[in-house]
Amino acid sequence: MDSFEPDGNGNGNGNNNGNGNEESLPPPPPIVPPDVVPVKAEDVLTVPAEPVKKKASRFPIARRGLGSKGMKISLQTNHFKVNVNTNDGYFFHYSVAFSYEDGRPVEGKGVGRKIMDRVQETYDSELNGKDFAYDGEKSLFTIGSLPRNKLEFEVVLENVTSNRNNNGNCSPDDGHGDNDSDKKRIRRPYRAKTFKVEISYAAKIPMQAIANALRGQESENFQEAIRVLDIVLRQHAAKQGCLLVRQSFFHNDPNNFADVGGGVLGCRGFHSSFRTTQSGLSLNIDVSTTMIIQPGPVVDFLIANQNVRDPFQIDWAKAKRTLKNLRIKVSPSNQEYKINGLSELPCREQTFTLKNRGGRDGEESTEEVTVYDYFVNTRNINLRYSAELPCLNVGKPKRPTYLPIELCELVSLQRYTKALSTLQRASLVEKSRQKPHERMKILSAALKTSNYGSEPMLRNCGVSISTGFTEVEGRVLPAPRLKFGNGEDLNPRNGRWNVSNKKFVQPTKIERWAVANFSARCDVRGLVRDLIRIGEMKGIAIDAPFDVFEENAQFRRAPPMVRVEKMFESIQSKLPGAPQFLLCLLPDRKNCEIYGPWKKKNLADYGIVNQCMCPTRVNDQFLTNVMLKINAKLGGLNSLLCVEHSPSLPIVSKAPTLILGMDVSHGSPGQSDIPSIAAVVSSRQWPLISKYRACVRTQSAKAEMIDNLFKKVSEKEDEGIMRELLLDFYVTSGKRKPDNIIIFRDGVSESQFNQVLNIELDQIIEACKFLDDKWNPKFLVIVAQKNHHTRFFQTGSPDNVPPGTVIDNKICHPRNYDFYLCAHAGMIGTSRPTHYHVLLDEIGFSPDELQELVHSLSYVYQRSTTAISVVAPICYAHLAATQLGQFMKFEDKSETSSSHGGLTAAGAVPVPQLPKLQENVANSMFFC
């Protein structure tokens, strides 16, 4: 057994178990998953045995120097310098386990911090007086070791409802015996009070790891050491009664709440995390927002949530789902509970068994009373409106405890995790944005009130945090010149340009077209006249439409699919053949139910280019924006970069270059069964970098890696995404294969960079090899991140940073190749730069050339006349995924089962496939 086989961790584990007698050990039994079908032996024999080659892993490349182009500008950023004076100690990591007296493990979350606070109070001397950082779950860290590797303690808590979390394991008791759980409480009075705590040694982490990382030598230990510092900040916030959400914390301060409607509040708090940068360790602090349930009377919340006038219009089935697991405080006792459900009957009729103690001979007697009578007569509490409403059940399903709804108030700082409606989202954006100088003021105040200087753990490991914003130098790159029709050039100013008196550089013609009107409130004839006039100004010749098809009034209340079907029946009955283009007028803006079925019918069933619009507030500016989209969809181009027209972009114009944008979009929070949608867009017609086509596929819900880039179905066939895009590039670029492939990947975190380099890139290379074994294109892989917390502010100016601002020094990574670019003009709020990480560059761009390319790609987005904040291929991938995602929304679940060719992983839910687009629209910019 001297062959070299990889072990389960991907490491070679040849004859190396330290004693050289591995031969004497029997091989381990194979672990066969239960759903594997054995392969017959003769099938195996037909496959030639290949030696297993262990592939070398790729890692993100190191920085290749700094850029120098552009006008220098002084900036400040929300990174605060951290000094670390201790380098020679160790953080000790312990794991923590809690159990009740009878040995059952504690399941409920939130009680851990209370228990550990009590451990520290009670057993301070046994812990050698050490402070610790506890993460609220199973990990605890100290500086230096505890006296022993295993410690066991017992603590008693009087009342196990935390100030924020109810522990699910204790029976509620608000002092009235209104059901038979009283007996159980008397029998086991300590069950919810005494806890056993076991602390056992897990690992030690050298503090030196932080200093090493700042010199560019990152190790596993460094991630752990930084995690300890982050946990110290979380614990610091938890002690102040904050709601903790990952690296953000939220104080219970009504001044930070903004009502966004539906009983939901935006709650402003702060994100804080330690980052290693070229100039040392820094603490990144930013404003962050989470959604919480409106605290206060439960009834007020339900009225707002369901948008009804009074409690008697509430839909209680819906309310039951909304309220489940929320925490309430009950008056007059102020006791805290978790809602488990609602009573079947209204308060006036819902009964329970009341025990009366101290009857004759001291015996207990029982009687059935209604919840209403008990509270009004026995407890003398006046109930104004609860009689006809259900009660809240805060007991167990088998042992209910009922409370009249008007005595219950929702506790503050409870997260709302469902997706927001369009109106709520708009309201949140409007209420939570701050101008740059307001944001700086808020952050300075946050740092002062956080008072990190008082945190003993930070002091003990020699960490001090400066209170001043870090100064950095930025550079403003010049905007690329644009080319329009009639050979006119234009220089964008402040990231914008005006096309009102310009012709498109490649206008199309619109000949066979029609209008489908689902909107009753619209002067269609006037709209068509205006559209033809605007088209003419842009150089587009638009014939009169074949007809305007008005929706039959009797179908307006029908399901969306039926409405679309009926509209198409009427179009087919009158038109001689498929139109080149359809304009669809929708009855209401955004999220219209007709949109998904309409797009599917046009793109997948008939292959018709179409444009939807909602004809409210129509003016020339609006129609010009619609024309931008129509022209791009029909194969035209609105503007070009002069450098792609001439063609003179560094590297990209010299050799055939394919540019890809990749993105995966997931269902809303709480929709765990909706498949994720992967979209890849690719440039075509090289040397252009302004024209793209898209390929979109579904994959398992919440999977971030794109799994269909290469999909070999037989020796000759690959049905993956890349094959389709590579062939399109070849056909549209004069039968040339790309020498260079540039990949822009959106939406992955730093922990997934290695997967992008070793899983996705491998699939792309395999797809290339499958087409031509001798073809070796060079790759450039860049990840774009928008959801980070670094912001820049102009020194001495209230305005946002100018468009084209790039930063690649001081607060960037000490080793890796990254830079920040703010390509767009921030008109409202504070600009959010895009953080680009260059993971691989085999092509050999200089920093200036690469930054110029990324900046240029922010100016080729055909839908707008402004520079956009992230490169166009990524925006297009996002649009394509979103648009085809609308197809899934109305697909019946039974329709999308495995009988429709769903992908089924071992035992997994089949993933419904998207319908295939017709060839002519698949090659268009249908997503524009």
PDB file of C-alpha atoms in Angstrom, residues 6-225:
ATOM      1  CA  PRO A   6      -5.169  12.132  -0.706  1.00  0.00           C
ATOM      2  CA  ASP A   7      -6.802  11.972   2.702  1.00  0.00           C
ATOM      3  CA  GLY A   8     -10.179  13.502   3.468  1.00  0.00           C
ATOM      4  CA  ASN A   9      -8.663  16.961   3.842  1.00  0.00           C
ATOM      5  CA  GLY A  10      -7.084  16.888   0.422  1.00  0.00           C
ATOM      6  CA  ASN A  11      -3.637  16.257   1.940  1.00  0.00           C
ATOM      7  CA  GLY A  12      -1.396  13.444   0.855  1.00  0.00           C
ATOM      8  CA  ASN A  13      -1.130  10.927   3.655  1.00  0.00           C
ATOM      9  CA  GLY A  14       1.273   8.339   2.240  1.00  0.00           C
ATOM     10  CA  ASN A  15       3.083   6.004   4.662  1.00  0.00           C
ATOM     11  CA  ASN A  16       3.242   8.621   7.269  1.00  0.00           C
ATOM     12  CA  ASN A  17       1.643   7.769  10.533  1.00  0.00           C
ATOM     13  CA  GLY A  18       4.778   8.206  12.511  1.00  0.00           C
ATOM     14  CA  ASN A  19       5.553   4.554  13.150  1.00  0.00           C
ATOM     15  CA  GLY A  20       6.115   3.280   9.629  1.00  0.00           C
ATOM     16  CA  ASN A  21       3.901   0.209  10.051  1.00  0.00           C
ATOM     17  CA  GLU A  22       0.878   1.394   8.130  1.00  0.00           C
ATOM     18  CA  GLU A  23       1.082  -1.834   6.053  1.00  0.00           C
ATOM     19  CA  SER A  24      -0.104  -3.776   9.111  1.00  0.00           C
ATOM     20  CA  LEU A  25      -3.312  -1.762   9.427  1.00  0.00           C
ATOM     21  CA  PRO A  26      -6.396  -2.961   7.539  1.00  0.00           C
ATOM     22  CA  PRO A  27      -7.815  -0.364   5.141  1.00  0.00           C
ATOM     23  CA  PRO A  28     -10.751   1.572   6.642  1.00  0.00           C
ATOM     24  CA  PRO A  29     -14.211   0.423   5.517  1.00  0.00           C
ATOM     25  CA  PRO A  30     -15.575   2.637   2.724  1.00  0.00           C
ATOM     26  CA  ILE A  31     -18.337   5.011   3.816  1.00  0.00           C
ATOM     27  CA  VAL A  32     -21.145   4.531   1.305  1.00  0.00           C
ATOM     28  CA  PRO A  33     -23.992   7.069   1.366  1.00  0.00           C
ATOM     29  CA  PRO A  34     -27.367   5.302   1.687  1.00  0.00           C
ATOM     30  CA  ASP A  35     -28.645   6.515  -1.701  1.00  0.00           C
ATOM     31  CA  VAL A  36     -25.718   5.366  -3.861  1.00  0.00           C
ATOM     32  CA  VAL A  37     -26.511   2.823  -6.597  1.00  0.00           C
ATOM     33  CA  PRO A  38     -23.625   0.332  -6.984  1.00  0.00           C
ATOM     34  CA  VAL A  39     -21.965   0.265 -10.424  1.00  0.00           C
ATOM     35  CA  LYS A  40     -21.678  -3.146 -12.065  1.00  0.00           C
ATOM     36  CA  ALA A  41     -18.116  -4.486 -12.260  1.00  0.00           C
ATOM     37  CA  GLU A  42     -18.093  -4.832 -16.050  1.00  0.00           C
ATOM     38  CA  ASP A  43     -19.000  -1.106 -16.396  1.00  0.00           C
ATOM     39  CA  VAL A  44     -15.975  -0.185 -14.342  1.00  0.00           C
ATOM     40  CA  LEU A  45     -13.618  -2.269 -16.460  1.00  0.00           C
ATOM     41  CA  THR A  46     -14.380  -0.255 -19.587  1.00  0.00           C
ATOM     42  CA  VAL A  47     -12.941   2.935 -18.062  1.00  0.00           C
ATOM     43  CA  PRO A  48      -9.151   3.193 -18.514  1.00  0.00           C
ATOM     44  CA  ALA A  49      -7.462   3.681 -15.145  1.00  0.00           C
ATOM     45  CA  GLU A  50      -5.859   7.116 -14.932  1.00  0.00           C
ATOM     46  CA  PRO A  51      -3.288   8.042 -12.330  1.00  0.00           C
ATOM     47  CA  VAL A  52      -4.815  10.564  -9.898  1.00  0.00           C
ATOM     48  CA  LYS A  53      -3.041  13.887 -10.329  1.00  0.00           C
ATOM     49  CA  LYS A  54      -3.193  16.151  -7.281  1.00  0.00           C
ATOM     50  CA  LYS A  55      -3.842  19.647  -8.608  1.00  0.00           C
ATOM     51  CA  ALA A  56      -2.003  22.583  -7.113  1.00  0.00           C
ATOM     52  CA  SER A  57      -4.417  25.028  -5.483  1.00  0.00           C
ATOM     53  CA  ARG A  58      -4.496  28.640  -6.628  1.00  0.00           C
ATOM     54  CA  PHE A  59      -4.379  31.455  -4.076  1.00  0.00           C
ATOM     55  CA  PRO A  60      -5.110  35.181  -4.493  1.00  0.00           C
ATOM     56  CA  ILE A  61      -2.063  36.962  -5.945  1.00  0.00           C
ATOM     57  CA  ALA A  62      -0.037  39.627  -4.135  1.00  0.00           C
ATOM     58  CA  ARG A  63      -0.255  43.319  -5.014  1.00  0.00           C
ATOM     59  CA  ARG A  64       1.782  44.419  -8.047  1.00  0.00           C
ATOM     60  CA  GLY A  65       2.504  47.986  -7.042  1.00  0.00           C
ATOM     61  CA  LEU A  66       0.288  51.068  -6.906  1.00  0.00           C
ATOM     62  CA  GLY A  67      -1.394  53.130  -9.609  1.00  0.00           C
ATOM     63  CA  SER A  68      -0.186  56.670 -10.305  1.00  0.00           C
ATOM     64  CA  LYS A  69      -2.599  58.141 -12.890  1.00  0.00           C
ATOM     65  CA  GLY A  70      -5.191  60.759 -12.045  1.00  0.00           C
ATOM     66  CA  MET A  71      -5.407  63.932  -9.997  1.00  0.00           C
ATOM     67  CA  LYS A  72      -4.426  63.500  -6.332  1.00  0.00           C
ATOM     68  CA  ILE A  73      -7.084  64.233  -3.712  1.00  0.00           C
ATOM     69  CA  SER A  74      -7.020  64.225   0.143  1.00  0.00           C
ATOM     70  CA  LEU A  75      -9.601  61.958   1.726  1.00  0.00           C
ATOM     71  CA  GLN A  76     -10.607  60.637   5.125  1.00  0.00           C
ATOM     72  CA  THR A  77     -12.030  57.191   5.749  1.00  0.00           C
ATOM     73  CA  ASN A  78     -14.008  55.522   8.548  1.00  0.00           C
ATOM     74  CA  HIS A  79     -11.058  53.356   9.606  1.00  0.00           C
ATOM     75  CA  PHE A  80      -9.652  54.156  13.052  1.00  0.00           C
ATOM     76  CA  LYS A  81      -6.062  53.223  13.812  1.00  0.00           C
ATOM     77  CA  VAL A  82      -5.565  50.445  16.363  1.00  0.00           C
ATOM     78  CA  ASN A  83      -2.331  50.201  18.371  1.00  0.00           C
ATOM     79  CA  VAL A  84      -1.391  46.759  19.656  1.00  0.00           C
ATOM     80  CA  ASN A  85       1.314  46.865  22.308  1.00  0.00           C
ATOM     81  CA  THR A  86       1.381  43.215  23.356  1.00  0.00           C
ATOM     82  CA  ASN A  87       2.768  40.700  20.898  1.00  0.00           C
ATOM     83  CA  ASP A  88       4.136  37.887  22.970  1.00  0.00           C
ATOM     84  CA  GLY A  89       1.068  36.519  24.792  1.00  0.00           C
ATOM     85  CA  TYR A  90      -1.557  33.971  23.845  1.00  0.00           C
ATOM     86  CA  PHE A  91      -5.338  33.979  23.627  1.00  0.00           C
ATOM     87  CA  PHE A  92      -6.649  30.747  25.139  1.00  0.00           C
ATOM     88  CA  HIS A  93      -9.788  29.321  23.535  1.00  0.00           C
ATOM     89  CA  TYR A  94     -12.184  27.280  25.716  1.00  0.00           C
ATOM     90  CA  SER A  95     -15.415  25.589  24.748  1.00  0.00           C
ATOM     91  CA  VAL A  96     -18.413  26.072  27.002  1.00  0.00           C
ATOM     92  CA  ALA A  97     -21.310  23.651  27.593  1.00  0.00           C
ATOM     93  CA  PHE A  98     -24.429  24.333  29.692  1.00  0.00           C
ATOM     94  CA  SER A  99     -26.832  21.793  31.151  1.00  0.00           C
ATOM     95  CA  TYR A 100     -29.712  21.749  33.621  1.00  0.00           C
ATOM     96  CA  GLU A 101     -29.438  19.994  36.975  1.00  0.00           C
ATOM     97  CA  ASP A 102     -30.828  16.787  35.496  1.00  0.00           C
ATOM     98  CA  GLY A 103     -28.141  16.760  32.783  1.00  0.00           C
ATOM     99  CA  ARG A 104     -30.312  17.931  29.855  1.00  0.00           C
ATOM    100  CA  PRO A 105     -28.391  20.341  27.611  1.00  0.00           C
ATOM    101  CA  VAL A 106     -29.652  23.935  27.514  1.00  0.00           C
ATOM    102  CA  GLU A 107     -31.171  24.547  24.067  1.00  0.00           C
ATOM    103  CA  GLY A 108     -32.458  28.099  24.363  1.00  0.00           C
ATOM    104  CA  LYS A 109     -30.269  30.864  22.985  1.00  0.00           C
ATOM    105  CA  GLY A 110     -29.648  34.066  24.859  1.00  0.00           C
ATOM    106  CA  VAL A 111     -29.403  32.638  28.354  1.00  0.00           C
ATOM    107  CA  GLY A 112     -25.656  31.917  27.907  1.00  0.00           C
ATOM    108  CA  ARG A 113     -24.507  35.474  28.573  1.00  0.00           C
ATOM    109  CA  LYS A 114     -26.540  35.644  31.801  1.00  0.00           C
ATOM    110  CA  ILE A 115     -25.073  32.343  32.995  1.00  0.00           C
ATOM    111  CA  MET A 116     -21.503  33.389  32.171  1.00  0.00           C
ATOM    112  CA  ASP A 117     -21.958  36.761  33.916  1.00  0.00           C
ATOM    113  CA  ARG A 118     -23.088  34.835  37.001  1.00  0.00           C
ATOM    114  CA  VAL A 119     -20.105  32.426  36.706  1.00  0.00           C
ATOM    115  CA  GLN A 120     -17.761  35.406  36.661  1.00  0.00           C
ATOM    116  CA  GLU A 121     -19.443  36.997  39.708  1.00  0.00           C
ATOM    117  CA  THR A 122     -19.592  33.785  41.729  1.00  0.00           C
ATOM    118  CA  TYR A 123     -16.294  32.080  40.877  1.00  0.00           C
ATOM    119  CA  ASP A 124     -13.951  34.994  40.298  1.00  0.00           C
ATOM    120  CA  SER A 125     -11.167  33.534  42.441  1.00  0.00           C
ATOM    121  CA  GLU A 126     -11.428  30.041  40.815  1.00  0.00           C
ATOM    122  CA  LEU A 127     -10.930  31.855  37.460  1.00  0.00           C
ATOM    123  CA  ASN A 128      -7.854  33.630  38.874  1.00  0.00           C
ATOM    124  CA  GLY A 129      -9.733  36.916  38.510  1.00  0.00           C
ATOM    125  CA  LYS A 130      -9.467  36.667  34.702  1.00  0.00           C
ATOM    126  CA  ASP A 131     -11.647  38.637  32.296  1.00  0.00           C
ATOM    127  CA  PHE A 132     -12.945  36.680  29.359  1.00  0.00           C
ATOM    128  CA  ALA A 133     -14.516  37.277  25.971  1.00  0.00           C
ATOM    129  CA  TYR A 134     -17.590  35.079  25.506  1.00  0.00           C
ATOM    130  CA  ASP A 135     -19.303  34.836  22.098  1.00  0.00           C
ATOM    131  CA  GLY A 136     -22.791  34.131  23.495  1.00  0.00           C
ATOM    132  CA  GLU A 137     -22.746  30.517  22.322  1.00  0.00           C
ATOM    133  CA  LYS A 138     -20.017  27.904  22.822  1.00  0.00           C
ATOM    134  CA  SER A 139     -16.682  29.761  22.769  1.00  0.00           C
ATOM    135  CA  LEU A 140     -14.832  31.663  25.451  1.00  0.00           C
ATOM    136  CA  PHE A 141     -11.420  33.344  25.206  1.00  0.00           C
ATOM    137  CA  THR A 142      -8.987  34.531  27.868  1.00  0.00           C
ATOM    138  CA  ILE A 143      -5.571  36.205  27.785  1.00  0.00           C
ATOM    139  CA  GLY A 144      -3.267  33.596  29.282  1.00  0.00           C
ATOM    140  CA  SER A 145      -4.666  30.307  30.556  1.00  0.00           C
ATOM    141  CA  LEU A 146      -7.235  29.515  33.220  1.00  0.00           C
ATOM    142  CA  PRO A 147      -5.944  27.540  36.254  1.00  0.00           C
ATOM    143  CA  ARG A 148      -7.020  24.141  34.831  1.00  0.00           C
ATOM    144  CA  ASN A 149      -7.860  22.681  31.414  1.00  0.00           C
ATOM    145  CA  LYS A 150     -11.305  21.637  32.594  1.00  0.00           C
ATOM    146  CA  LEU A 151     -13.481  23.568  35.034  1.00  0.00           C
ATOM    147  CA  GLU A 152     -17.016  22.786  36.220  1.00  0.00           C
ATOM    148  CA  PHE A 153     -19.314  25.233  37.973  1.00  0.00           C
ATOM    149  CA  GLU A 154     -22.910  25.396  39.143  1.00  0.00           C
ATOM    150  CA  VAL A 155     -24.854  28.653  39.135  1.00  0.00           C
ATOM    151  CA  VAL A 156     -28.397  29.665  40.052  1.00  0.00           C
ATOM    152  CA  LEU A 157     -30.394  32.243  38.111  1.00  0.00           C
ATOM    153  CA  GLU A 158     -33.553  33.625  39.728  1.00  0.00           C
ATOM    154  CA  ASN A 159     -35.398  34.632  36.584  1.00  0.00           C
ATOM    155  CA  VAL A 160     -34.318  33.216  33.269  1.00  0.00           C
ATOM    156  CA  THR A 161     -35.804  35.739  30.896  1.00  0.00           C
ATOM    157  CA  SER A 162     -32.883  37.694  29.553  1.00  0.00           C
ATOM    158  CA  ASN A 163     -33.213  41.401  28.899  1.00  0.00           C
ATOM    159  CA  ARG A 164     -33.447  40.493  25.210  1.00  0.00           C
ATOM    160  CA  ASN A 165     -34.061  36.765  24.856  1.00  0.00           C
ATOM    161  CA  ASN A 166     -36.510  34.382  26.409  1.00  0.00           C
ATOM    162  CA  ASN A 167     -35.084  30.986  27.168  1.00  0.00           C
ATOM    163  CA  GLY A 168     -37.407  28.462  25.581  1.00  0.00           C
ATOM    164  CA  ASN A 169     -36.920  25.902  28.331  1.00  0.00           C
ATOM    165  CA  CYS A 170     -38.497  27.599  31.301  1.00  0.00           C
ATOM    166  CA  SER A 171     -42.203  27.595  32.116  1.00  0.00           C
ATOM    167  CA  PRO A 172     -43.674  31.060  32.280  1.00  0.00           C
ATOM    168  CA  ASP A 173     -44.995  32.211  35.612  1.00  0.00           C
ATOM    169  CA  ASP A 174     -46.650  35.529  36.049  1.00  0.00           C
ATOM    170  CA  GLY A 175     -47.963  34.642  39.430  1.00  0.00           C
ATOM    171  CA  HIS A 176     -51.469  33.516  38.527  1.00  0.00           C
ATOM    172  CA  GLY A 177     -52.252  29.822  38.599  1.00  0.00           C
ATOM    173  CA  ASP A 178     -54.344  29.715  35.499  1.00  0.00           C
ATOM    174  CA  ASN A 179     -53.456  26.233  34.298  1.00  0.00           C
ATOM    175  CA  ASP A 180     -52.066  22.926  35.408  1.00  0.00           C
ATOM    176  CA  SER A 181     -48.441  23.887  34.764  1.00  0.00           C
ATOM    177  CA  ASP A 182     -48.535  25.176  38.357  1.00  0.00           C
ATOM    178  CA  LYS A 183     -48.257  21.624  39.697  1.00  0.00           C
ATOM    179  CA  LYS A 184     -45.145  20.994  37.616  1.00  0.00           C
ATOM    180  CA  ARG A 185     -43.581  24.213  38.859  1.00  0.00           C
ATOM    181  CA  ILE A 186     -44.141  23.202  42.449  1.00  0.00           C
ATOM    182  CA  ARG A 187     -42.730  19.722  41.829  1.00  0.00           C
ATOM    183  CA  ARG A 188     -39.546  20.949  40.099  1.00  0.00           C
ATOM    184  CA  PRO A 189     -38.958  24.425  41.466  1.00  0.00           C
ATOM    185  CA  TYR A 190     -35.285  24.593  40.391  1.00  0.00           C
ATOM    186  CA  ARG A 191     -35.514  23.108  36.940  1.00  0.00           C
ATOM    187  CA  ALA A 192     -35.191  26.453  35.211  1.00  0.00           C
ATOM    188  CA  LYS A 193     -32.823  27.965  37.721  1.00  0.00           C
ATOM    189  CA  THR A 194     -29.773  25.812  38.367  1.00  0.00           C
ATOM    190  CA  PHE A 195     -27.275  25.405  35.559  1.00  0.00           C
ATOM    191  CA  LYS A 196     -24.127  23.348  35.266  1.00  0.00           C
ATOM    192  CA  VAL A 197     -21.327  24.960  33.273  1.00  0.00           C
ATOM    193  CA  GLU A 198     -18.388  23.059  31.844  1.00  0.00           C
ATOM    194  CA  ILE A 199     -15.406  24.996  30.486  1.00  0.00           C
ATOM    195  CA  SER A 200     -12.764  22.941  28.664  1.00  0.00           C
ATOM    196  CA  TYR A 201      -9.561  23.938  26.885  1.00  0.00           C
ATOM    197  CA  ALA A 202      -9.717  23.905  23.067  1.00  0.00           C
ATOM    198  CA  ALA A 203      -6.692  25.767  21.628  1.00  0.00           C
ATOM    199  CA  LYS A 204      -4.258  28.608  22.079  1.00  0.00           C
ATOM    200  CA  ILE A 205      -3.744  31.447  19.614  1.00  0.00           C
ATOM    201  CA  PRO A 206      -0.512  33.483  19.531  1.00  0.00           C
ATOM    202  CA  MET A 207      -1.082  37.263  19.571  1.00  0.00           C
ATOM    203  CA  GLN A 208       2.029  37.437  17.391  1.00  0.00           C
ATOM    204  CA  ALA A 209      -0.266  36.277  14.530  1.00  0.00           C
ATOM    205  CA  ILE A 210      -1.726  39.810  14.299  1.00  0.00           C
ATOM    206  CA  ALA A 211       1.733  41.395  13.898  1.00  0.00           C
ATOM    207  CA  ASN A 212       2.648  38.739  11.300  1.00  0.00           C
ATOM    208  CA  ALA A 213      -0.508  39.446   9.285  1.00  0.00           C
ATOM    209  CA  LEU A 214       0.333  43.145   9.198  1.00  0.00           C
ATOM    210  CA  ARG A 215       3.629  42.173   7.555  1.00  0.00           C
ATOM    211  CA  GLY A 216       1.636  40.283   4.921  1.00  0.00           C
ATOM    212  CA  GLN A 217       2.072  36.791   6.444  1.00  0.00           C
ATOM    213  CA  GLU A 218      -1.504  35.768   7.091  1.00  0.00           C
ATOM    214  CA  SER A 219      -2.152  32.520   8.890  1.00  0.00           C
ATOM    215  CA  GLU A 220      -5.072  30.530  10.263  1.00  0.00           C
ATOM    216  CA  ASN A 221      -4.131  31.907  13.698  1.00  0.00           C
ATOM    217  CA  PHE A 222      -4.581  35.473  12.530  1.00  0.00           C
ATOM    218  CA  GLN A 223      -8.266  34.921  11.596  1.00  0.00           C
ATOM    219  CA  GLU A 224      -8.802  33.451  15.066  1.00  0.00           C
ATOM    220  CA  ALA A 225      -6.945  36.295  16.833  1.00  0.00           C
TER     221      ALA A 225
END
